[in-house]
CSV table of C-alpha atoms and ligand atoms in Angstrom, one decimal:
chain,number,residue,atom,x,y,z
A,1,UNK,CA,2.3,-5.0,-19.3
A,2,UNK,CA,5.2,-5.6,-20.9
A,3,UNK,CA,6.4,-2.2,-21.0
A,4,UNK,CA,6.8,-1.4,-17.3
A,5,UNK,CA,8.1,2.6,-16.5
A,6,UNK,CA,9.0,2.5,-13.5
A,7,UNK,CA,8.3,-1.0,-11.2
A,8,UNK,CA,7.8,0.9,-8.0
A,9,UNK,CA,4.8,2.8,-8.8
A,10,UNK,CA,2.9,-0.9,-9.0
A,11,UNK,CA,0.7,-2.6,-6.7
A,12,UNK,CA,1.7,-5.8,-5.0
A,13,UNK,CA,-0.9,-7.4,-7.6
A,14,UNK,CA,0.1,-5.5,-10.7
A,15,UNK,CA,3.9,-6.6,-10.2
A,16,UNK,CA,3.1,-10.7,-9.1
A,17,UNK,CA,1.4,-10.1,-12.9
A,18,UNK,CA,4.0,-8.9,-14.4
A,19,UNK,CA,6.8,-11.1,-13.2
A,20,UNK,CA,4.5,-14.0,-14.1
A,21,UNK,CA,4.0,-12.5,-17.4
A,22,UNK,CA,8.0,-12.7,-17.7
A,23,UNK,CA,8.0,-16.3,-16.7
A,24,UNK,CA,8.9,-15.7,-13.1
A,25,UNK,CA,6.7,-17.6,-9.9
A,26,UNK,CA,4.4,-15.7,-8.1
A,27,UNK,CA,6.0,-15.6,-5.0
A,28,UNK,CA,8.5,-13.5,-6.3
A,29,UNK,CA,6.3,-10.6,-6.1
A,30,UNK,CA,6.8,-10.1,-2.1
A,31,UNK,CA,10.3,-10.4,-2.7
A,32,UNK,CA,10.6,-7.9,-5.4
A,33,UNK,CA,8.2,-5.3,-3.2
A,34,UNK,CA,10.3,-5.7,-0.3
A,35,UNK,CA,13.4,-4.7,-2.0
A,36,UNK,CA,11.7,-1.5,-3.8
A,37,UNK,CA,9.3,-0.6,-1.0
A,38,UNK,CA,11.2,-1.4,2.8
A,39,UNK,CA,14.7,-2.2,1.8
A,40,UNK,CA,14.5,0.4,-0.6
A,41,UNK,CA,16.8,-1.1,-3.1
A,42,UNK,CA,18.8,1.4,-5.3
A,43,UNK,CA,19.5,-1.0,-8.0
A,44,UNK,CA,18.4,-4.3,-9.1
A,45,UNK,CA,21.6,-6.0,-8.3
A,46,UNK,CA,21.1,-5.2,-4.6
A,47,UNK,CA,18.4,-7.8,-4.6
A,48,UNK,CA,20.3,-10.6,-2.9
A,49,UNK,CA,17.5,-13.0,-2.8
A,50,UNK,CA,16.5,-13.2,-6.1
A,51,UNK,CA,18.5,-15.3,-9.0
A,52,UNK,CA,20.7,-13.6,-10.8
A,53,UNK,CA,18.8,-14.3,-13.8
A,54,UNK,CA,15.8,-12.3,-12.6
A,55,UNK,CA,18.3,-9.4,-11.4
A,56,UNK,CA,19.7,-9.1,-14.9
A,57,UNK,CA,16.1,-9.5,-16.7
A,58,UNK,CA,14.7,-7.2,-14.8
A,59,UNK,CA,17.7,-4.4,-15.3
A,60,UNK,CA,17.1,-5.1,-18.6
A,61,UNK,CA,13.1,-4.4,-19.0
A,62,UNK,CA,12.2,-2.5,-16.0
A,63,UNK,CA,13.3,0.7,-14.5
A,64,UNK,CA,13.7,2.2,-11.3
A,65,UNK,CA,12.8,6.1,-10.5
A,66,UNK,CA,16.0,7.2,-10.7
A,67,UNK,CA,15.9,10.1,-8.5
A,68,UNK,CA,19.4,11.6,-8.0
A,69,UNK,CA,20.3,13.6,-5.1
A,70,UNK,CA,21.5,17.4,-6.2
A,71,UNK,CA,21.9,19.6,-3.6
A,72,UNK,CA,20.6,19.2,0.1
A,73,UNK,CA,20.6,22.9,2.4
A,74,UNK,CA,20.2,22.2,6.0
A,75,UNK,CA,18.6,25.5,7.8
A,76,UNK,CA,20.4,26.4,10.6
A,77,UNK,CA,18.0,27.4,12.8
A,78,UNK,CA,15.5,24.4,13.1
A,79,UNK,CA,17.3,21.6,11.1
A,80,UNK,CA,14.9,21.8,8.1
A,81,UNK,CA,16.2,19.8,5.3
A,82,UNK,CA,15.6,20.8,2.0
A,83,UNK,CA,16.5,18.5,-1.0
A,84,UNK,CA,16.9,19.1,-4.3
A,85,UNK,CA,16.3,15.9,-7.0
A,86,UNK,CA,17.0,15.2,-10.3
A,87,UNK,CA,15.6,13.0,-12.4
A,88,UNK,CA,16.1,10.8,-15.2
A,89,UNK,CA,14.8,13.8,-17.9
A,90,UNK,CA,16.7,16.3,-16.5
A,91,UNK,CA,13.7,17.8,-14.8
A,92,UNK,CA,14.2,18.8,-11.1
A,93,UNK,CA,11.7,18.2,-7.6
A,94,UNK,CA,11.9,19.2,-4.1
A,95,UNK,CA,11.1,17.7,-1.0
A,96,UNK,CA,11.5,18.7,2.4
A,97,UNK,CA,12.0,17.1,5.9
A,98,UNK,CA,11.1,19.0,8.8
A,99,UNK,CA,11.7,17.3,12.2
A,100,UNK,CA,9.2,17.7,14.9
A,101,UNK,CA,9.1,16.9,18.5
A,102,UNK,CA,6.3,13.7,17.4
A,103,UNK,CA,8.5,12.6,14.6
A,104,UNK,CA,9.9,13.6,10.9
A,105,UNK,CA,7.6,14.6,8.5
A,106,UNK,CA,8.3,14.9,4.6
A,107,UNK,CA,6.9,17.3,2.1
A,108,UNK,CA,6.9,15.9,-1.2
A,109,UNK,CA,6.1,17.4,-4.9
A,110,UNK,CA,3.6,15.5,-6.8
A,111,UNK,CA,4.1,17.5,-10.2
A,112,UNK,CA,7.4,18.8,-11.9
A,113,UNK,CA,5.7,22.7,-12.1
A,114,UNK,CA,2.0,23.0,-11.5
A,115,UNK,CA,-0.5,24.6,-13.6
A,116,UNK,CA,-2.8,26.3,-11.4
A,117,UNK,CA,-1.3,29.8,-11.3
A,118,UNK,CA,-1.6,30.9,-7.8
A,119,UNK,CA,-0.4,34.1,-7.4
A,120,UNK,CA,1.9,33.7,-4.3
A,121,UNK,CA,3.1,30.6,-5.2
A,122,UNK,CA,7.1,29.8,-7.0
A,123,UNK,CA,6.1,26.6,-8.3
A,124,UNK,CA,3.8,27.9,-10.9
A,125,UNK,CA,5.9,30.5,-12.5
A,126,UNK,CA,6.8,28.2,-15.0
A,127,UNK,CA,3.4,26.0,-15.7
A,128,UNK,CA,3.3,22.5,-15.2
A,129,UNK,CA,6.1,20.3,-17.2
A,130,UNK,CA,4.9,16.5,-16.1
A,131,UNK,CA,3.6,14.6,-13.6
A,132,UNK,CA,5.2,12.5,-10.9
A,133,UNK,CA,4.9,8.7,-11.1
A,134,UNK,CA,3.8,7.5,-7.5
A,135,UNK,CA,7.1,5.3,-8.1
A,136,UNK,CA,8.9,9.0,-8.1
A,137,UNK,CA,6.6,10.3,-5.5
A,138,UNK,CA,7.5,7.5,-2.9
A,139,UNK,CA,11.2,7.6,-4.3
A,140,UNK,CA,11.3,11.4,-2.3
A,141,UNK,CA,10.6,9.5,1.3
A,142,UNK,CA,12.9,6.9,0.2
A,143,UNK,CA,15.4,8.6,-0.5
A,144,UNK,CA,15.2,10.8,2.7
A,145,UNK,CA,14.8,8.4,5.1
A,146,UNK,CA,17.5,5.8,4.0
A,147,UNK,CA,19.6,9.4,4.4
A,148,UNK,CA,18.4,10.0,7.5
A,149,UNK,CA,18.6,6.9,9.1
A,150,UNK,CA,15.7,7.5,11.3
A,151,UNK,CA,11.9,6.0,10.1
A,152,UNK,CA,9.9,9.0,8.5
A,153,UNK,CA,6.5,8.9,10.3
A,154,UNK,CA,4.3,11.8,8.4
A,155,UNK,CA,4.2,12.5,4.7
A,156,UNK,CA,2.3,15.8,3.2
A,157,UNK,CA,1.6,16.3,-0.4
A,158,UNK,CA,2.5,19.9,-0.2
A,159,UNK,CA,5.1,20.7,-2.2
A,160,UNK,CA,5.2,21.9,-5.9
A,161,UNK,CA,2.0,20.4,-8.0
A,162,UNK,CA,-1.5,20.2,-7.5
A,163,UNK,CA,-1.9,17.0,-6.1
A,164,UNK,CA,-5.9,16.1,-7.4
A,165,UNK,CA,-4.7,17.0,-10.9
A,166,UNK,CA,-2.4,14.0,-10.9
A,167,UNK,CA,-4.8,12.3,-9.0
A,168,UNK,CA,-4.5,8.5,-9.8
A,169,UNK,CA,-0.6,8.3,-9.6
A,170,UNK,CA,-1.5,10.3,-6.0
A,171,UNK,CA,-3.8,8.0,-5.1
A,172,UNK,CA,-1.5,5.2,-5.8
A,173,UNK,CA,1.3,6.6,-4.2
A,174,UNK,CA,-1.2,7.3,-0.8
A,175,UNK,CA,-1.8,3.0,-1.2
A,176,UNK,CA,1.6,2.1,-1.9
A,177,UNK,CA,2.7,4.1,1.2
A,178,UNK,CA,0.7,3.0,3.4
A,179,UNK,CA,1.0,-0.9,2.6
A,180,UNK,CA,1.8,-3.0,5.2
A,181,UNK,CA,4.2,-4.8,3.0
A,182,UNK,CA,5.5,-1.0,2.5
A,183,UNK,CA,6.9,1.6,4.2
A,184,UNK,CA,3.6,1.3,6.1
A,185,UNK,CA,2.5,4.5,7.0
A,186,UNK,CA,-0.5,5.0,8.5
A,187,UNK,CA,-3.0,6.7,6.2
A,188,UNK,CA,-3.8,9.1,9.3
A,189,UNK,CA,-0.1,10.3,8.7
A,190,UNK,CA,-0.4,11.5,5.6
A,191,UNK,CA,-1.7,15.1,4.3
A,192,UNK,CA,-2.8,15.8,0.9
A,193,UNK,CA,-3.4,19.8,0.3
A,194,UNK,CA,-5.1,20.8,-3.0
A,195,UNK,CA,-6.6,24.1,-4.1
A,196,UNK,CA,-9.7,22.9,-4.4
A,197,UNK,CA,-10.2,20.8,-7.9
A,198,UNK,CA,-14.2,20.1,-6.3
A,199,UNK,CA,-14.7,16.7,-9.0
A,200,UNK,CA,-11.5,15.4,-7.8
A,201,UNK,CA,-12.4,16.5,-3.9
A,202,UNK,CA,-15.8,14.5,-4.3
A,203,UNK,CA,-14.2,11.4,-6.1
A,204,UNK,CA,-11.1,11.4,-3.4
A,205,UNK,CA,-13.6,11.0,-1.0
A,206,UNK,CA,-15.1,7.7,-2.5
A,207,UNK,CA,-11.6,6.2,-2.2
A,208,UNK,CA,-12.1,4.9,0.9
A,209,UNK,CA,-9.0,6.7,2.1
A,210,UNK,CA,-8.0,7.6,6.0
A,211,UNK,CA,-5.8,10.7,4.9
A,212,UNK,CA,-6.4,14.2,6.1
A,213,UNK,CA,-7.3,16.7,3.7
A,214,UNK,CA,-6.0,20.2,3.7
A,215,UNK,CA,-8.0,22.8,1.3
A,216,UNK,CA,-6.3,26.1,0.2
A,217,UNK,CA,-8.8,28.3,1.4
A,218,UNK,CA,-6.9,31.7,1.1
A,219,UNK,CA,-9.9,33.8,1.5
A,220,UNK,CA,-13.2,33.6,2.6
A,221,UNK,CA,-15.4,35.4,-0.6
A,222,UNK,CA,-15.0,34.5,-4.3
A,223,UNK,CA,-13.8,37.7,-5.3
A,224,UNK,CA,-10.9,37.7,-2.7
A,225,UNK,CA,-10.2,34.0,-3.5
A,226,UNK,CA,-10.0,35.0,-7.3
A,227,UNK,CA,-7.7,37.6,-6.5
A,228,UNK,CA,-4.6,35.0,-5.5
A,229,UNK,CA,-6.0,31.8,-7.2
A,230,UNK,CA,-7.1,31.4,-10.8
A,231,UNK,CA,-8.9,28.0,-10.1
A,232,UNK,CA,-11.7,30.0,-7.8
A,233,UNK,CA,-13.0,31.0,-11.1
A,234,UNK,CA,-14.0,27.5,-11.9
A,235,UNK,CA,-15.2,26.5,-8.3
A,236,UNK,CA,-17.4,28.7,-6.1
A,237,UNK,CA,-16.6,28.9,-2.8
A,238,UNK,CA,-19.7,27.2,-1.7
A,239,UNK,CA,-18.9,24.8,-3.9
A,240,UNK,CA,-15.7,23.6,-2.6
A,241,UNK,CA,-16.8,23.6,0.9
A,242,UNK,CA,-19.5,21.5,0.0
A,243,UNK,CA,-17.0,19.2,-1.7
A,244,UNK,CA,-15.0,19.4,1.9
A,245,UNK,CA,-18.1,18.5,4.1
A,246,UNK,CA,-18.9,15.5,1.8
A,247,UNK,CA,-15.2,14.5,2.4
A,248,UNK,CA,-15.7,14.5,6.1
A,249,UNK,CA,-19.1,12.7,5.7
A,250,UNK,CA,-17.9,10.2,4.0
A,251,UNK,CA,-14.2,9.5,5.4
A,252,UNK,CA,-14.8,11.0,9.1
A,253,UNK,CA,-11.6,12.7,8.9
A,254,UNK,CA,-12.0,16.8,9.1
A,255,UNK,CA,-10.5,18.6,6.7
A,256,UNK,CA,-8.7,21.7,7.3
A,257,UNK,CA,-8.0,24.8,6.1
A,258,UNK,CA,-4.6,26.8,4.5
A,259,UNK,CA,-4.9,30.6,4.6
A,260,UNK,CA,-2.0,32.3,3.1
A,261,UNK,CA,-2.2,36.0,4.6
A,262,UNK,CA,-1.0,38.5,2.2
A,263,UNK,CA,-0.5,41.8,3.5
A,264,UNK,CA,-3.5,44.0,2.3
A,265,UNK,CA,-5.3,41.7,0.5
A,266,UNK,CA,-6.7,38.9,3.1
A,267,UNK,CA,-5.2,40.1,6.5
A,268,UNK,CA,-7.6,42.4,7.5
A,269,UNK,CA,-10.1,42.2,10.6
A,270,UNK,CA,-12.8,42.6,7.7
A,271,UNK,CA,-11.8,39.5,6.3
A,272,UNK,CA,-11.1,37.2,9.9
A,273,UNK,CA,-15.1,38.7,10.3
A,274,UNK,CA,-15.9,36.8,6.9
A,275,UNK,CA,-13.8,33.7,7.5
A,276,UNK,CA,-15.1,33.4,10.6
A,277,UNK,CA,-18.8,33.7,9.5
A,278,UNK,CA,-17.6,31.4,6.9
A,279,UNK,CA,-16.3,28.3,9.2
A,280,UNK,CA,-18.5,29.3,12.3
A,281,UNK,CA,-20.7,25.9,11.3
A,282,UNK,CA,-17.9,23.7,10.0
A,283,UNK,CA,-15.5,22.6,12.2
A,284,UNK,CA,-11.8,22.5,10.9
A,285,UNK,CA,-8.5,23.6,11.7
A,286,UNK,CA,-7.0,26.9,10.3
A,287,UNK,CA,-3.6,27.0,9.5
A,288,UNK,CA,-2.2,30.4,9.1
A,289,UNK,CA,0.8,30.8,6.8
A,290,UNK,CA,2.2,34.3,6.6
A,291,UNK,CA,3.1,34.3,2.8
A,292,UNK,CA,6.5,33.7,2.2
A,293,UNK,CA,7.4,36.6,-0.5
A,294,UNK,CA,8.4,34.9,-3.4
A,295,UNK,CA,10.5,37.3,-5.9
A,296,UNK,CA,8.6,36.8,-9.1
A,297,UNK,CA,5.5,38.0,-7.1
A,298,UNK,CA,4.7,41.2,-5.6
A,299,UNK,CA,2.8,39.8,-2.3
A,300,UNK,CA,3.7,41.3,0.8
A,301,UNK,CA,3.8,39.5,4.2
A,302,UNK,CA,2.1,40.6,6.7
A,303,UNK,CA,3.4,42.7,10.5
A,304,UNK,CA,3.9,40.4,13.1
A,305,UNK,CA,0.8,42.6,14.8
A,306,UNK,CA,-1.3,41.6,11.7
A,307,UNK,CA,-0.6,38.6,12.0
A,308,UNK,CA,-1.4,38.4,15.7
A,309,UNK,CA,-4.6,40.1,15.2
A,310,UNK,CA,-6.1,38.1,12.5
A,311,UNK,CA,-5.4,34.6,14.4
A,312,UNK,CA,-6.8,36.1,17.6
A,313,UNK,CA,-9.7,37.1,15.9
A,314,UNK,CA,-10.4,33.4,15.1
A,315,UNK,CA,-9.4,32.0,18.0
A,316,UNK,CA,-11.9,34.3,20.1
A,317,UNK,CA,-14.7,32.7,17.5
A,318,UNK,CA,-13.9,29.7,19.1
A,319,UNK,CA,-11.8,28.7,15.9
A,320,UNK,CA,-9.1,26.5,16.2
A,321,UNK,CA,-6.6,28.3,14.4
A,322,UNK,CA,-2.4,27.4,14.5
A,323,UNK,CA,0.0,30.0,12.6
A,324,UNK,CA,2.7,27.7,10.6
A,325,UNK,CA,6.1,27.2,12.2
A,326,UNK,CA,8.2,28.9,10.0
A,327,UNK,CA,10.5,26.1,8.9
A,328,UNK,CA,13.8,26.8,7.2
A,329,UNK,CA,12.7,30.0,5.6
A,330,UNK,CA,16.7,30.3,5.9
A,331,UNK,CA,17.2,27.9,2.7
A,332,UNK,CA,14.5,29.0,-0.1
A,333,UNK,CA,11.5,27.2,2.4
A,334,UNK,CA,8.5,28.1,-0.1
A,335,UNK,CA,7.0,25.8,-2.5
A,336,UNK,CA,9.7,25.8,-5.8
A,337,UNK,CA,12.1,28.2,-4.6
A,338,UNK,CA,15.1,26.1,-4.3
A,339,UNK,CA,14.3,24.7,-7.6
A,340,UNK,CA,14.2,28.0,-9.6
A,341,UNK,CA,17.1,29.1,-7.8
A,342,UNK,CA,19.3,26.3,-8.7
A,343,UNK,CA,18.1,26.4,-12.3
A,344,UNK,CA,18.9,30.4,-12.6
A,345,UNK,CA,22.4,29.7,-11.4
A,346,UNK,CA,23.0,27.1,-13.4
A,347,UNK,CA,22.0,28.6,-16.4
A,348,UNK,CA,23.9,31.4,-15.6
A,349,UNK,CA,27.2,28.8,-15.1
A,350,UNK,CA,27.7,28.5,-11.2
A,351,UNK,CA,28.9,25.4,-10.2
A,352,UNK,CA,26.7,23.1,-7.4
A,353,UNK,CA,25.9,23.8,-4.1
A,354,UNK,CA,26.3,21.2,-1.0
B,401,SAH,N1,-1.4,22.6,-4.8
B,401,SAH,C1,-1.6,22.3,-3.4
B,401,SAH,C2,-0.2,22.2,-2.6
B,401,SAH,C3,0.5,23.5,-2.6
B,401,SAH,S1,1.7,23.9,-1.4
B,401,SAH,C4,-2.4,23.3,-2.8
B,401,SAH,O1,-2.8,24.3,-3.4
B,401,SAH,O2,-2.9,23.2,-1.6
B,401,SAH,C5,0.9,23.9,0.2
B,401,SAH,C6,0.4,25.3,0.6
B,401,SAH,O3,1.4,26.3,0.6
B,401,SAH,C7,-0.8,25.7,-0.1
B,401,SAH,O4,-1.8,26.2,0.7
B,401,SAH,C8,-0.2,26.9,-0.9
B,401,SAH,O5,-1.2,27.8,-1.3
B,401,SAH,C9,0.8,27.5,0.1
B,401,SAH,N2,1.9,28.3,-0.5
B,401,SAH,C10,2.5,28.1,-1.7
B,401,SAH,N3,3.5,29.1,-1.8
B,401,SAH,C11,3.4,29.9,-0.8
B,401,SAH,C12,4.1,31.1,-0.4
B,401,SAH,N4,5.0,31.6,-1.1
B,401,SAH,N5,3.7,31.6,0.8
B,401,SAH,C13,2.8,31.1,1.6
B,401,SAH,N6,2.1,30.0,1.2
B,401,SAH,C14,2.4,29.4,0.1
């Protein structure tokens, strides 16, 4: 393991081996964690503890993430944070802090792009360029809450990327988060959304995980489904549910549901009368998010009224159904919007934003 990327994205177990491996005692290992994963050390020279002769050996073979802060936009009307990172490549994430009455909660980006080509979605526009280290994963709440000053209690993997197509650095990232040597958050904090990758859903479930799942539903028939998301022509609907249920079986932790309403295409009281017929027998939560019109799509939100209707619809079905807060739709809110932005203006010479 001589070769190390990036030392945050290892296990306790993974780094005691590799400082052993460069001639360094064992116990260093808690030391070294503590720096990267509570202290949350920005540099190798800020770890006081340690000899200077680890310090500089270290600098020398390992790296860090290296996430630098570009731009942050602060929404004005309910203190959403949205941040814009770079890192070491040049390539750009975003994450987002929202801050609720129970606590702050971060939305992180588990790929740089994503791949699966959903129609609403700004992240996608440009395919998938890499995945995220869980060392660069963890490095977005890091990097927030030593910001913030204030301990970040929820994380959801729900920004740009498809979180089970990177699944081992997520699942990594979901254990080095929720270490108690860590940042320590409990598992039942965290949120991991996917489209519905049904191999990975199945396999995620074997982890022995507390997390909640979130499933992209978006539709409740296959032809609907196929209409916004290119991955329901791999999976069947049934197929994914099934994948859902087995999650719930074997974790005890009910998933729920996303359901992007698009004006004209899922909004309708046809299609709450499918969903509903479609969820009647598995109990779940349904989040509603009014689609948040992205401008290299066509989608259309949805009236107020429609949106009103549809959720009632549910909720008379005995559905326990929530309609998203909007949160900082004021500063480019959706998944990858901030991103492209920031790129477009660049290329086309403006200077930063702060
Ligand atoms: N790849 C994961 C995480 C995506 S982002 C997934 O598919 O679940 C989290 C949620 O926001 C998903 O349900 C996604 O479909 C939805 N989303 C993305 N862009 C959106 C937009 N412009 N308007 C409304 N919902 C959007």
């Amino acid at each position: 393991m001589s070769n190390v990327p990036d030392l945050c994205s290892l296990s306790q177990d993974e780094l005691k081996s590799y400082l052993v491996e460069l001639g360094e005692p064992g116990f260093r290992a808690k030391q070294v964690f503590s720096w990267l994963h509570q202290k949350k050390a920005a540099g190798f020279e800020e770890m006081s503890n340690l000899p200077k002769s680890l310090r500089e050996k270290l600098a020398e073979r390992a790296s860090l993430p290296g996430l630098k802060r570009e731009v942050v936009q602060v929404s004005k009307t309910d203190g959403t944070q949205k941040y814009l990172f770079s890192l070491p490549d040049g390539n750009m994430i975003e994450s987002v802090l929202m801050r609720y009455s129970y606590g702050n909660s971060v939305c992180i980006s588990s790929q740089v792009g994503c791949r699966m080509g959903c129609r609403f979605c700004a992240s996608t526009v440009d395919g998938l360029a890499r995945n995220l280290t869980a060392g660069e994963m963890l490095a977005q709440v890091y990097e927030i809450e030593k910001e913030l000053g204030e301990r970040i209690s929820n994380v959801v993997v729900m920004g740009s990327g498809e979180p089970m197509d990177n699944y081992d650095n997520v699942v990594r990232f979901i254990r080095l988060l929720s270490d108690k040597d860590g940042l320590n958050i409990s598992q039942r904090s965290i949120t991991v959304s996917t489209c519905g990758l049904v191999p990975e859903i199945c396999r995620f479930a074997e982890e022995e995980l507390q997390v909640t799942l979130a499933l992209s539903l978006h539709a409740a028939d296959d032809a609907t489904r196929q209409q916004l998301m290119p991955i329901a022509n791999r999976y069947a609907l049934s197929d994914v549910l099934d994948a859902c249920a087995y999650y719930f079986e074997k974790t005890g932790r009910r998933v729920s549901f996303e359901y992007s309403l698009v004006a004209g295409v899922n909004d309708t009281p046809e299609e709450a009368k499918k969903l509903i017929a479609l969820l009647r027998r598995r109990k779940g939560h349904v989040n509603l998010i009014p689609v948040n019109p992205v401008v290299e799509r066509s989608l259309k939100e949805p009236s107020l009224a429609a949106i009103h209707r549809f959720r009632d619809a549910l909720e008379c079905a005995g559905i326990n159904v929530t309609i998203r807060k909007e949160m900082g739709r004021d500063i480019d809110g959706a998944c990858g919007q901030l991103r492209r932005r920031y790129r477009d203006k660049k290329e086309q010479g403006n200077s930063k934003e702060e």
